[in-house]
PDB file of C-alpha atoms in Angstrom:
ATOM      1  CA  MET A   1      34.031 -20.903 -17.704  1.00  0.00           C
ATOM      2  CA  VAL A   2      33.789 -19.103 -21.014  1.00  0.00           C
ATOM      3  CA  VAL A   3      31.094 -16.871 -22.482  1.00  0.00           C
ATOM      4  CA  VAL A   4      29.506 -18.386 -25.578  1.00  0.00           C
ATOM      5  CA  ASN A   5      26.614 -15.966 -26.125  1.00  0.00           C
ATOM      6  CA  ILE A   6      25.470 -12.528 -24.933  1.00  0.00           C
ATOM      7  CA  ASN A   7      22.126 -10.897 -25.746  1.00  0.00           C
ATOM      8  CA  GLY A   8      22.064  -7.324 -24.473  1.00  0.00           C
ATOM      9  CA  ASN A   9      19.506  -4.522 -24.415  1.00  0.00           C
ATOM     10  CA  TYR A  10      20.498  -0.870 -24.002  1.00  0.00           C
ATOM     11  CA  PHE A  11      17.787   1.509 -22.802  1.00  0.00           C
ATOM     12  CA  ARG A  12      19.526   4.724 -21.738  1.00  0.00           C
ATOM     13  CA  GLY A  13      22.896   6.386 -21.982  1.00  0.00           C
ATOM     14  CA  VAL A  14      25.055   7.341 -19.022  1.00  0.00           C
ATOM     15  CA  ILE A  15      27.292  10.317 -18.409  1.00  0.00           C
ATOM     16  CA  ILE A  16      30.559  10.814 -16.572  1.00  0.00           C
ATOM     17  CA  ASP A  17      30.113  10.611 -12.787  1.00  0.00           C
ATOM     18  CA  ASP A  18      26.906   8.524 -13.013  1.00  0.00           C
ATOM     19  CA  GLU A  19      27.000   5.834 -10.340  1.00  0.00           C
ATOM     20  CA  LEU A  20      25.955   2.480 -11.767  1.00  0.00           C
ATOM     21  CA  THR A  21      24.733  -0.622  -9.958  1.00  0.00           C
ATOM     22  CA  ILE A  22      25.345  -3.988 -11.616  1.00  0.00           C
ATOM     23  CA  ILE A  23      23.420  -7.033 -10.404  1.00  0.00           C
ATOM     24  CA  SER A  24      23.881 -10.553 -11.800  1.00  0.00           C
ATOM     25  CA  ARG A  25      21.992 -13.741 -11.008  1.00  0.00           C
ATOM     26  CA  VAL A  26      21.885 -17.281 -12.341  1.00  0.00           C
ATOM     27  CA  LYS A  27      18.685 -17.525 -14.372  1.00  0.00           C
ATOM     28  CA  LYS A  28      18.896 -21.140 -15.519  1.00  0.00           C
ATOM     29  CA  ILE A  29      21.293 -24.062 -15.177  1.00  0.00           C
ATOM     30  CA  ASN A  30      21.530 -26.835 -17.731  1.00  0.00           C
ATOM     31  CA  ALA A  31      23.819 -29.865 -17.744  1.00  0.00           C
ATOM     32  CA  LYS A  32      26.586 -28.007 -19.595  1.00  0.00           C
ATOM     33  CA  ASN A  33      25.793 -24.276 -19.332  1.00  0.00           C
ATOM     34  CA  PHE A  34      24.616 -21.449 -17.122  1.00  0.00           C
ATOM     35  CA  ILE A  35      22.340 -18.605 -18.208  1.00  0.00           C
ATOM     36  CA  TYR A  36      22.989 -15.425 -16.207  1.00  0.00           C
ATOM     37  CA  TYR A  37      20.768 -12.360 -16.145  1.00  0.00           C
ATOM     38  CA  GLN A  38      22.469  -9.027 -15.541  1.00  0.00           C
ATOM     39  CA  GLN A  39      20.870  -5.636 -15.000  1.00  0.00           C
ATOM     40  CA  ILE A  40      22.618  -2.248 -14.843  1.00  0.00           C
ATOM     41  CA  THR A  41      20.803   0.629 -13.146  1.00  0.00           C
ATOM     42  CA  CYS A  42      21.523   4.275 -12.427  1.00  0.00           C
ATOM     43  CA  GLU A  43      19.813   6.425  -9.815  1.00  0.00           C
ATOM     44  CA  ARG A  44      18.649   9.754 -11.219  1.00  0.00           C
ATOM     45  CA  THR A  45      16.217  12.282  -9.812  1.00  0.00           C
ATOM     46  CA  GLY A  46      15.550  10.047  -6.831  1.00  0.00           C
ATOM     47  CA  ARG A  47      14.593   6.889  -8.723  1.00  0.00           C
ATOM     48  CA  LYS A  48      16.421   3.960 -10.274  1.00  0.00           C
ATOM     49  CA  GLU A  49      16.428   3.677 -14.054  1.00  0.00           C
ATOM     50  CA  VAL A  50      17.391   0.530 -15.929  1.00  0.00           C
ATOM     51  CA  ILE A  51      20.297   1.385 -18.227  1.00  0.00           C
ATOM     52  CA  SER A  52      20.753  -2.062 -19.758  1.00  0.00           C
ATOM     53  CA  ASP A  53      20.164  -5.738 -19.189  1.00  0.00           C
ATOM     54  CA  ALA A  54      21.544  -8.899 -20.714  1.00  0.00           C
ATOM     55  CA  LEU A  55      21.313 -12.667 -20.806  1.00  0.00           C
ATOM     56  CA  MET A  56      24.710 -14.370 -20.922  1.00  0.00           C
ATOM     57  CA  LYS A  57      25.435 -18.044 -21.553  1.00  0.00           C
ATOM     58  CA  PHE A  58      28.533 -19.547 -19.959  1.00  0.00           C
ATOM     59  CA  VAL A  59      29.966 -22.992 -20.574  1.00  0.00           C
ATOM     60  CA  CYS A  60      32.504 -24.803 -18.418  1.00  0.00           C
ATOM     61  CA  ILE A  61      35.182 -26.305 -20.602  1.00  0.00           C
ATOM     62  CA  ASP A  62      37.990 -28.796 -20.225  1.00  0.00           C
ATOM     63  CA  VAL A  63      40.927 -26.750 -21.537  1.00  0.00           C
ATOM     64  CA  VAL A  64      42.915 -29.858 -22.470  1.00  0.00           C
ATOM     65  CA  LEU A  65      40.135 -31.509 -24.496  1.00  0.00           C
ATOM     66  CA  ASN A  66      38.526 -28.188 -25.539  1.00  0.00           C
ATOM     67  CA  LYS A  67      35.063 -29.605 -24.787  1.00  0.00           C
ATOM     68  CA  ALA A  68      32.190 -28.594 -22.540  1.00  0.00           C
ATOM     69  CA  VAL A  69      32.010 -30.468 -19.243  1.00  0.00           C
ATOM     70  CA  VAL A  70      29.024 -31.373 -17.093  1.00  0.00           C
ATOM     71  CA  ILE A  71      28.253 -28.879 -14.331  1.00  0.00           C
ATOM     72  CA  ASP A  72      27.942 -30.678 -11.000  1.00  0.00           C
ATOM     73  CA  GLY A  73      29.171 -30.774  -7.422  1.00  0.00           C
ATOM     74  CA  GLU A  74      30.073 -27.621  -5.510  1.00  0.00           C
ATOM     75  CA  LEU A  75      29.788 -25.325  -8.554  1.00  0.00           C
ATOM     76  CA  LEU A  76      26.233 -26.497  -9.188  1.00  0.00           C
ATOM     77  CA  GLU A  77      25.251 -26.142  -5.516  1.00  0.00           C
ATOM     78  CA  LYS A  78      26.561 -22.564  -5.225  1.00  0.00           C
ATOM     79  CA  SER A  79      24.950 -21.519  -8.489  1.00  0.00           C
ATOM     80  CA  GLU A  80      21.573 -22.958  -7.456  1.00  0.00           C
ATOM     81  CA  LEU A  81      21.653 -20.769  -4.320  1.00  0.00           C
ATOM     82  CA  SER A  82      21.867 -17.536  -6.316  1.00  0.00           C
ATOM     83  CA  LYS A  83      19.255 -18.574  -8.883  1.00  0.00           C
ATOM     84  CA  ASN A  84      16.114 -17.764  -6.899  1.00  0.00           C
ATOM     85  CA  ASP A  85      16.728 -14.272  -5.504  1.00  0.00           C
ATOM     86  CA  ASP A  86      15.391 -11.556  -7.848  1.00  0.00           C
ATOM     87  CA  SER A  87      14.679  -9.100  -5.024  1.00  0.00           C
ATOM     88  CA  GLU A  88      17.179  -6.462  -6.201  1.00  0.00           C
ATOM     89  CA  PHE A  89      15.988  -6.267  -9.808  1.00  0.00           C
ATOM     90  CA  ILE A  90      13.701  -3.502 -11.007  1.00  0.00           C
TER      91      ILE A  90
END
């Protein structure tokens, strides 16, 4: 898998010793790519603050042919499982 696009948003800065939580989930699956959503949070003054979030597009490639391949089988099944759980996002 290779990253072909990243769209990120930065909301707040962090400082040394901040403890960050990074959560990623599959947002959408197409025939030849995955869209992941990632959120980074930091707990300050007793509440979580969103530091940044991003949408990332990944493509599975055949390294010999240098072409995108269809996503199917076990990879598709495992990715579908993580797609529906947004419970940890703010």
